Amino acid sequence: MMVDPTLAEMGKNLNEAMKILEDGGKASDPDADRRQFSRSSIPGPLQGDGQDVASILQLVQNLMHEDEEEDKPSHRRMQNVGEQGHMALLGHSLAAYISVLDRERLRKLITRIASDTTLWLCRLFRYESGSAYYHEDDREGLLKVCRLVINTRYEDYSTEGYTVLNSRQPVIYQSATCRPGLGQHLCSQLALPLSSLCTVPCNTMFGSQHQMDIALLDKLIREDVETGKLPLLLIANAGTPGAGHTDKLGRLKELCEQYGMWLHIEGVNLATLALWEVSSPVTAATRSDSMTLTLGPWLGLPAVPAVTLYRHEDPALSLAAGLTSSQPVEKLRALPLWLSLQYLGHDGIVEKIRHAVELSQQLLEKLKTLASIKTSVEDELNSPVVVFRFSQETSAESSGGSVEGYFAGEREVLDSLNRWLCEQLAQLVPASGVDIVELEDEGTCVRFTPLMTAAALGTQRCDVDLLVERLIELIPVLNCTLRLRLDFREEVYRHSALSYIEDLSWPGLGAVRYEPRVEELTDSKRKLEVEKINSELLVKLGDLDADLIFSTGLEFGPEKDCIFIGMATEDLDVAELVDTIAALGRDIEENGRLLENMTEVVRKGIQEAELQLQKDNQDKLMEEGVLRQIPLVGSVLNWFSPFQSTVKGRTFNLAAGSLDSTEPTYSMKAQTGGLVSPETPTSSAKRLPGQRLFRREGAGGSDSHSETSSVGQAEDFSRERFPQPTTPSPVQDEAVSVVPESPEIPQVPAEPEPTQEKVP
């Protein structure tokens, strides 16, 4: 069999390039070691003689991984690019190579590629007699379909343009659960006013709260028809972006036929059309006028286009709408998908989709056994999307109590806890691909969508088991934190120096601020004092040997200058925690106040010392006489008749702020003082050896919970492996020096200095 040497070289180069970029390895070139590029040596301008392929690939590899050393993320989701991914990447290279063929050969080749890919997709997803449009932006297919419908419903649109729309304003209907910004994007690209977009609410009384309200839709369409508007197109969901629910597609199709509207369907549940067993709501999607498929995430294919399948009989209008093109090169968009579909085969494609659905069913079955977890799944037998959340109601039922009206703002608190739960699960089990979703009725939830992530992340059944295990470990932490939040607030209210900060978005015990007790401070000075005390208090709390994490809160949170306490475990002693915070804050405030008063004490002490020195010098002059002050005569006189002065030396006691005599210092050869450094107050609760702070003795908790007992789980894990030493209790010395031996503190000498002689 004859092989094109260019194609063989292309495949070889692609394999070598992927090996360098994925494994971080070096090129097979023996001289590659000499051409390694570090970030600091990458030149800015182009080199005159150019570079070879291996050097350029190494440069790309360095640029791809340069942030890993600096940021050192705790977890990073990297797509698993397998052999099918290599085929998709090879398709882009082949498209560039094929585009340089002669026009006739190029036309035959792209016709075969486009027709094969369209036929395979229509058969695979049960969409008979359909055409395909391949596009990079997954919204572009719907946009082209809207242009097609406008050209179909307005016969003079191709010649008159937008002026024909003034006769009957077109209306596009979409569900309230559609992708955010989709309708606004269509109006912007089609030059339609926002009044041409009608958002249909979901069911409120009957049916799923994530499905479009069909009765209300019928009413809205009739009102628009009566006012002279033209119902143009309806966008329905086969798997809403949030919860993965499917609209009643069969009933919507009947409604569209009644009013002559175009029905377009999109959603992740369309992937299940490739399975043998398909739920009836999704099967109705095969009767739609168009639908958009995102095969890249479903099959784990990088850089493959999305596909919009549609049915229309007029090729001229399809060409005018941009769904088909006369340019052969644009039809090469299907080449990466053509190669990947052949590589996977029908069975391989079905197996990937089936595997994702089975992962969802596996997780759903395990979540049903957890009392504190509430699921939101439309079809328990065939849904590829699982949405769950930590629920306060089910948690209370399991503990035998009712939490109706448990506390104000409970919805916001539960949302913050579920946001923390999702972050922890994504960090502990990165292969699960869980993410956060905000639903209007349920609030913040954790979403598991293996159809969108499993193929890329390589999610397996063991990953789902690990996800459930980690979830079981985190549930007690959530229950304890939710229960102890009220206890923490009540304990804070018992201390007049502490202020409880109500921040419902914080996932933890809560927030507290230490308030200084000085009332005469101005607002600006008081604000600075609060900021200073609380910043020092945060540092001291962080140095304690405890499982709790203390922080300044969320980065863009509304509350500042306060201390946020992280997640709690069952054996947490809330009273001891709050007492410790108050005691440390009081110590910081008193030490700061002593330091502020020290300046005034030292100033007054120096003034008193100067006056005492002058008095002592005068007394010495009166006792010694004038002759002893003459340099030569005084020395001779002192030698013949030594003089014992009665003037005593003085020393400045910095701790007491007073002048003391130096006689005890020289007589006892040691300094003594009347003050003893106070002993640092310790917790009243006696701790066992190895027991950490704020733990109740005999509680059911254990240190094993410390890995998940705070928002900063990675920091807490490192603290478990490398425990910080506990602060030793101060031991009283035999003799405590009160006078600091600092050269900066002036002391009065034992013998006063001689003064100049005065002439009588």
mmCIF file of C-alpha atoms in Angstrom, residues 119-362:
data_model
loop_
_atom_site.group_PDB
_atom_site.id
_atom_site.type_symbol
_atom_site.label_atom_id
_atom_site.label_comp_id
_atom_site.label_asym_id
_atom_site.label_seq_id
_atom_site.Cartn_x
_atom_site.Cartn_y
_atom_site.Cartn_z
ATOM 1 C CA LEU A 119 -24.578 10.467 7.828
ATOM 2 C CA TRP A 120 -22.843 8.922 10.855
ATOM 3 C CA LEU A 121 -24.147 11.580 13.241
ATOM 4 C CA CYS A 122 -27.727 11.403 11.946
ATOM 5 C CA ARG A 123 -27.774 7.627 12.331
ATOM 6 C CA LEU A 124 -26.048 7.696 15.699
ATOM 7 C CA PHE A 125 -28.464 10.227 17.216
ATOM 8 C CA ARG A 126 -31.580 9.024 15.332
ATOM 9 C CA TYR A 127 -32.036 12.215 13.348
ATOM 10 C CA GLU A 128 -33.302 11.131 9.942
ATOM 11 C CA SER A 129 -32.897 13.207 6.767
ATOM 12 C CA GLY A 130 -30.849 15.832 8.519
ATOM 13 C CA SER A 131 -28.087 18.188 7.458
ATOM 14 C CA ALA A 132 -25.151 19.263 9.611
ATOM 15 C CA TYR A 133 -23.421 22.546 10.328
ATOM 16 C CA TYR A 134 -20.042 22.458 12.125
ATOM 17 C CA HIS A 135 -19.054 25.448 14.227
ATOM 18 C CA GLU A 136 -16.540 26.376 16.922
ATOM 19 C CA ASP A 137 -18.865 28.467 19.110
ATOM 20 C CA ASP A 138 -21.704 26.285 20.379
ATOM 21 C CA ARG A 139 -24.084 29.259 20.013
ATOM 22 C CA GLU A 140 -23.251 29.840 16.361
ATOM 23 C CA GLY A 141 -25.391 26.953 15.102
ATOM 24 C CA LEU A 142 -28.509 28.366 16.762
ATOM 25 C CA LEU A 143 -27.671 31.790 15.363
ATOM 26 C CA LYS A 144 -27.488 30.418 11.817
ATOM 27 C CA VAL A 145 -30.764 28.560 12.364
ATOM 28 C CA CYS A 146 -32.430 31.842 13.391
ATOM 29 C CA ARG A 147 -31.222 33.446 10.172
ATOM 30 C CA LEU A 148 -32.642 30.496 8.246
ATOM 31 C CA VAL A 149 -36.041 30.835 9.906
ATOM 32 C CA ILE A 150 -36.103 34.597 9.275
ATOM 33 C CA ASN A 151 -35.306 34.045 5.596
ATOM 34 C CA THR A 152 -38.043 31.407 5.444
ATOM 35 C CA ARG A 153 -40.813 33.357 7.197
ATOM 36 C CA TYR A 154 -40.001 36.734 5.610
ATOM 37 C CA GLU A 155 -39.855 36.195 1.840
ATOM 38 C CA ASP A 156 -38.508 39.687 1.045
ATOM 39 C CA TYR A 157 -35.841 39.623 3.744
ATOM 40 C CA SER A 158 -33.063 38.861 1.247
ATOM 41 C CA THR A 159 -33.890 42.022 -0.750
ATOM 42 C CA GLU A 160 -35.500 44.414 1.746
ATOM 43 C CA GLY A 161 -33.449 43.522 4.810
ATOM 44 C CA TYR A 162 -34.517 44.417 8.332
ATOM 45 C CA THR A 163 -37.250 46.773 7.137
ATOM 46 C CA VAL A 164 -39.564 43.811 6.471
ATOM 47 C CA LEU A 165 -39.417 42.998 10.183
ATOM 48 C CA ASN A 166 -41.346 46.175 10.979
ATOM 49 C CA SER A 167 -44.532 44.716 9.550
ATOM 50 C CA ARG A 168 -44.577 41.840 12.046
ATOM 51 C CA GLN A 169 -42.021 41.819 14.821
ATOM 52 C CA PRO A 170 -40.431 38.358 15.225
ATOM 53 C CA VAL A 171 -40.437 36.765 18.676
ATOM 54 C CA ILE A 172 -37.959 34.164 19.973
ATOM 55 C CA TYR A 173 -39.086 32.134 22.988
ATOM 56 C CA GLN A 174 -36.705 30.563 25.474
ATOM 57 C CA SER A 175 -37.002 28.843 28.830
ATOM 58 C CA ALA A 176 -36.018 30.596 32.034
ATOM 59 C CA THR A 177 -33.513 27.782 32.587
ATOM 60 C CA CYS A 178 -31.639 28.347 29.318
ATOM 61 C CA ARG A 179 -27.994 29.306 29.322
ATOM 62 C CA PRO A 180 -27.478 32.814 30.715
ATOM 63 C CA GLY A 181 -27.032 35.386 27.995
ATOM 64 C CA LEU A 182 -28.107 33.118 25.128
ATOM 65 C CA GLY A 183 -31.161 35.143 24.117
ATOM 66 C CA GLN A 184 -29.334 38.450 24.449
ATOM 67 C CA HIS A 185 -26.557 37.121 22.203
ATOM 68 C CA LEU A 186 -29.063 36.146 19.516
ATOM 69 C CA CYS A 187 -30.768 39.540 19.564
ATOM 70 C CA SER A 188 -27.418 41.290 19.388
ATOM 71 C CA GLN A 189 -26.196 39.264 16.411
ATOM 72 C CA LEU A 190 -29.524 39.426 14.564
ATOM 73 C CA ALA A 191 -29.975 43.178 15.200
ATOM 74 C CA LEU A 192 -33.273 42.516 16.954
ATOM 75 C CA PRO A 193 -34.575 44.509 19.922
ATOM 76 C CA LEU A 194 -34.726 42.810 23.293
ATOM 77 C CA SER A 195 -38.506 43.034 23.047
ATOM 78 C CA SER A 196 -38.214 40.240 20.456
ATOM 79 C CA LEU A 197 -37.008 37.900 23.217
ATOM 80 C CA CYS A 198 -39.633 36.250 25.418
ATOM 81 C CA THR A 199 -38.494 34.272 28.463
ATOM 82 C CA VAL A 200 -41.008 31.638 29.519
ATOM 83 C CA PRO A 201 -41.106 30.848 33.271
ATOM 84 C CA CYS A 202 -40.942 27.303 34.576
ATOM 85 C CA ASN A 203 -43.679 25.319 36.297
ATOM 86 C CA THR A 204 -44.729 26.600 39.697
ATOM 87 C CA MET A 205 -47.682 24.356 40.565
ATOM 88 C CA PHE A 206 -47.375 21.073 38.678
ATOM 89 C CA GLY A 207 -44.446 19.186 37.187
ATOM 90 C CA SER A 208 -40.746 19.851 37.513
ATOM 91 C CA GLN A 209 -39.719 23.315 38.627
ATOM 92 C CA HIS A 210 -37.007 23.245 35.948
ATOM 93 C CA GLN A 211 -39.346 22.563 33.003
ATOM 94 C CA MET A 212 -40.977 25.175 30.820
ATOM 95 C CA ASP A 213 -44.572 26.020 31.702
ATOM 96 C CA ILE A 214 -46.400 24.922 28.527
ATOM 97 C CA ALA A 215 -49.758 26.442 29.460
ATOM 98 C CA LEU A 216 -48.148 29.810 30.073
ATOM 99 C CA LEU A 217 -46.190 29.504 26.817
ATOM 100 C CA ASP A 218 -49.410 28.908 24.897
ATOM 101 C CA LYS A 219 -50.913 31.999 26.489
ATOM 102 C CA LEU A 220 -47.892 34.144 25.628
ATOM 103 C CA ILE A 221 -47.913 32.996 21.993
ATOM 104 C CA ARG A 222 -51.623 33.770 21.601
ATOM 105 C CA GLU A 223 -51.105 37.247 23.071
ATOM 106 C CA ASP A 224 -48.233 37.935 20.666
ATOM 107 C CA VAL A 225 -50.274 36.770 17.689
ATOM 108 C CA GLU A 226 -53.163 39.004 18.719
ATOM 109 C CA THR A 227 -50.835 42.035 18.912
ATOM 110 C CA GLY A 228 -49.516 41.399 15.388
ATOM 111 C CA LYS A 229 -46.227 39.755 16.263
ATOM 112 C CA LEU A 230 -44.791 36.681 14.553
ATOM 113 C CA PRO A 231 -43.788 33.696 16.740
ATOM 114 C CA LEU A 232 -40.529 32.662 15.149
ATOM 115 C CA LEU A 233 -38.573 30.086 17.151
ATOM 116 C CA LEU A 234 -38.671 28.186 20.440
ATOM 117 C CA ILE A 235 -35.522 27.086 22.295
ATOM 118 C CA ALA A 236 -36.132 24.014 24.463
ATOM 119 C CA ASN A 237 -33.863 22.012 26.746
ATOM 120 C CA ALA A 238 -33.006 18.326 26.745
ATOM 121 C CA GLY A 239 -31.025 18.684 29.952
ATOM 122 C CA THR A 240 -31.052 22.152 31.462
ATOM 123 C CA PRO A 241 -27.627 23.717 32.071
ATOM 124 C CA GLY A 242 -28.223 23.692 35.825
ATOM 125 C CA ALA A 243 -30.112 20.598 36.947
ATOM 126 C CA GLY A 244 -30.162 18.560 33.717
ATOM 127 C CA HIS A 245 -33.961 18.412 33.424
ATOM 128 C CA THR A 246 -35.734 17.912 30.085
ATOM 129 C CA ASP A 247 -38.700 19.927 28.880
ATOM 130 C CA LYS A 248 -41.823 18.169 27.636
ATOM 131 C CA LEU A 249 -40.528 18.064 24.085
ATOM 132 C CA GLY A 250 -43.459 16.152 22.598
ATOM 133 C CA ARG A 251 -46.004 18.703 23.805
ATOM 134 C CA LEU A 252 -43.747 21.581 22.755
ATOM 135 C CA LYS A 253 -43.426 20.126 19.247
ATOM 136 C CA GLU A 254 -47.211 20.003 18.921
ATOM 137 C CA LEU A 255 -47.442 23.617 20.055
ATOM 138 C CA CYS A 256 -44.812 24.692 17.513
ATOM 139 C CA GLU A 257 -46.666 22.925 14.701
ATOM 140 C CA GLN A 258 -49.861 24.669 15.760
ATOM 141 C CA TYR A 259 -48.337 28.144 15.454
ATOM 142 C CA GLY A 260 -45.856 27.412 12.655
ATOM 143 C CA MET A 261 -42.790 27.880 14.881
ATOM 144 C CA TRP A 262 -39.318 26.359 14.612
ATOM 145 C CA LEU A 263 -38.275 24.083 17.497
ATOM 146 C CA HIS A 264 -34.596 24.020 18.453
ATOM 147 C CA ILE A 265 -33.315 21.713 21.208
ATOM 148 C CA GLU A 266 -30.015 21.654 23.053
ATOM 149 C CA GLY A 267 -28.710 20.017 26.206
ATOM 150 C CA VAL A 268 -26.508 17.282 27.578
ATOM 151 C CA ASN A 269 -29.288 14.670 27.610
ATOM 152 C CA LEU A 270 -29.211 14.561 23.811
ATOM 153 C CA ALA A 271 -26.191 12.282 24.160
ATOM 154 C CA THR A 272 -28.427 9.485 25.451
ATOM 155 C CA LEU A 273 -30.061 9.269 22.005
ATOM 156 C CA ALA A 274 -27.099 7.090 21.029
ATOM 157 C CA LEU A 275 -28.051 4.449 23.617
ATOM 158 C CA TRP A 276 -30.431 1.576 23.016
ATOM 159 C CA GLU A 277 -32.597 2.513 25.995
ATOM 160 C CA VAL A 278 -33.707 6.124 25.726
ATOM 161 C CA SER A 279 -36.267 7.828 27.944
ATOM 162 C CA SER A 280 -39.395 8.976 26.143
ATOM 163 C CA PRO A 281 -38.951 12.725 26.887
ATOM 164 C CA VAL A 282 -35.545 12.702 25.174
ATOM 165 C CA THR A 283 -36.756 10.553 22.259
ATOM 166 C CA ALA A 284 -39.105 13.363 21.239
ATOM 167 C CA ALA A 285 -36.026 15.450 20.392
ATOM 168 C CA THR A 286 -35.648 13.473 17.156
ATOM 169 C CA ARG A 287 -38.782 15.266 15.861
ATOM 170 C CA SER A 288 -37.317 18.726 16.390
ATOM 171 C CA ASP A 289 -36.386 21.045 13.539
ATOM 172 C CA SER A 290 -32.799 21.399 14.786
ATOM 173 C CA MET A 291 -30.586 20.427 17.694
ATOM 174 C CA THR A 292 -27.031 21.182 18.779
ATOM 175 C CA LEU A 293 -24.605 18.431 19.830
ATOM 176 C CA THR A 294 -21.365 19.091 21.737
ATOM 177 C CA LEU A 295 -19.423 15.935 20.983
ATOM 178 C CA GLY A 296 -16.094 17.213 22.286
ATOM 179 C CA PRO A 297 -16.905 17.014 26.031
ATOM 180 C CA TRP A 298 -19.099 13.930 25.611
ATOM 181 C CA LEU A 299 -16.379 11.853 23.963
ATOM 182 C CA GLY A 300 -13.281 13.561 25.377
ATOM 183 C CA LEU A 301 -12.196 14.972 22.013
ATOM 184 C CA PRO A 302 -10.176 18.194 22.201
ATOM 185 C CA ALA A 303 -10.713 21.000 19.699
ATOM 186 C CA VAL A 304 -13.514 19.321 17.743
ATOM 187 C CA PRO A 305 -16.397 21.487 16.536
ATOM 188 C CA ALA A 306 -19.941 21.420 17.819
ATOM 189 C CA VAL A 307 -22.585 20.164 15.393
ATOM 190 C CA THR A 308 -26.059 21.510 14.668
ATOM 191 C CA LEU A 309 -28.318 19.020 12.905
ATOM 192 C CA TYR A 310 -31.280 20.584 11.089
ATOM 193 C CA ARG A 311 -33.932 19.751 8.533
ATOM 194 C CA HIS A 312 -34.665 22.103 5.639
ATOM 195 C CA GLU A 313 -35.508 21.501 2.020
ATOM 196 C CA ASP A 314 -34.304 24.717 0.371
ATOM 197 C CA PRO A 315 -30.493 24.712 -0.044
ATOM 198 C CA ALA A 316 -30.567 28.299 -1.283
ATOM 199 C CA LEU A 317 -31.991 29.571 1.989
ATOM 200 C CA SER A 318 -29.477 27.441 3.924
ATOM 201 C CA LEU A 319 -26.694 29.062 1.929
ATOM 202 C CA ALA A 320 -28.136 32.526 2.587
ATOM 203 C CA ALA A 321 -28.297 31.773 6.321
ATOM 204 C CA GLY A 322 -24.682 30.573 6.390
ATOM 205 C CA LEU A 323 -25.473 26.945 7.234
ATOM 206 C CA THR A 324 -23.696 25.852 4.070
ATOM 207 C CA SER A 325 -20.744 27.450 2.352
ATOM 208 C CA SER A 326 -19.398 27.593 -1.161
ATOM 209 C CA GLN A 327 -15.855 27.802 0.177
ATOM 210 C CA PRO A 328 -14.299 24.306 0.245
ATOM 211 C CA VAL A 329 -11.869 25.134 3.037
ATOM 212 C CA GLU A 330 -14.687 25.919 5.489
ATOM 213 C CA LYS A 331 -16.068 22.411 5.027
ATOM 214 C CA LEU A 332 -12.819 21.001 6.447
ATOM 215 C CA ARG A 333 -14.096 21.805 9.954
ATOM 216 C CA ALA A 334 -15.575 18.318 10.017
ATOM 217 C CA LEU A 335 -12.200 16.613 9.420
ATOM 218 C CA PRO A 336 -11.140 16.240 13.126
ATOM 219 C CA LEU A 337 -14.560 14.808 13.936
ATOM 220 C CA TRP A 338 -14.446 12.523 10.881
ATOM 221 C CA LEU A 339 -11.139 11.027 12.034
ATOM 222 C CA SER A 340 -12.228 10.673 15.685
ATOM 223 C CA LEU A 341 -15.533 8.992 14.888
ATOM 224 C CA GLN A 342 -13.775 6.429 12.724
ATOM 225 C CA TYR A 343 -11.207 5.772 15.424
ATOM 226 C CA LEU A 344 -13.828 5.244 18.157
ATOM 227 C CA GLY A 345 -16.370 3.412 16.063
ATOM 228 C CA HIS A 346 -20.057 3.040 16.880
ATOM 229 C CA ASP A 347 -19.469 0.740 19.849
ATOM 230 C CA GLY A 348 -16.756 2.981 21.298
ATOM 231 C CA ILE A 349 -18.991 6.053 21.141
ATOM 232 C CA VAL A 350 -21.927 4.268 22.752
ATOM 233 C CA GLU A 351 -19.669 2.814 25.447
ATOM 234 C CA LYS A 352 -18.348 6.247 26.468
ATOM 235 C CA ILE A 353 -21.865 7.652 26.803
ATOM 236 C CA ARG A 354 -23.098 4.545 28.617
ATOM 237 C CA HIS A 355 -20.156 4.714 31.032
ATOM 238 C CA ALA A 356 -21.022 8.321 31.936
ATOM 239 C CA VAL A 357 -24.684 7.446 32.559
ATOM 240 C CA GLU A 358 -23.693 4.469 34.736
ATOM 241 C CA LEU A 359 -21.444 6.726 36.835
ATOM 242 C CA SER A 360 -24.410 8.995 37.479
ATOM 243 C CA GLN A 361 -26.598 6.074 38.489
ATOM 244 C CA GLN A 362 -23.879 4.731 40.785
#
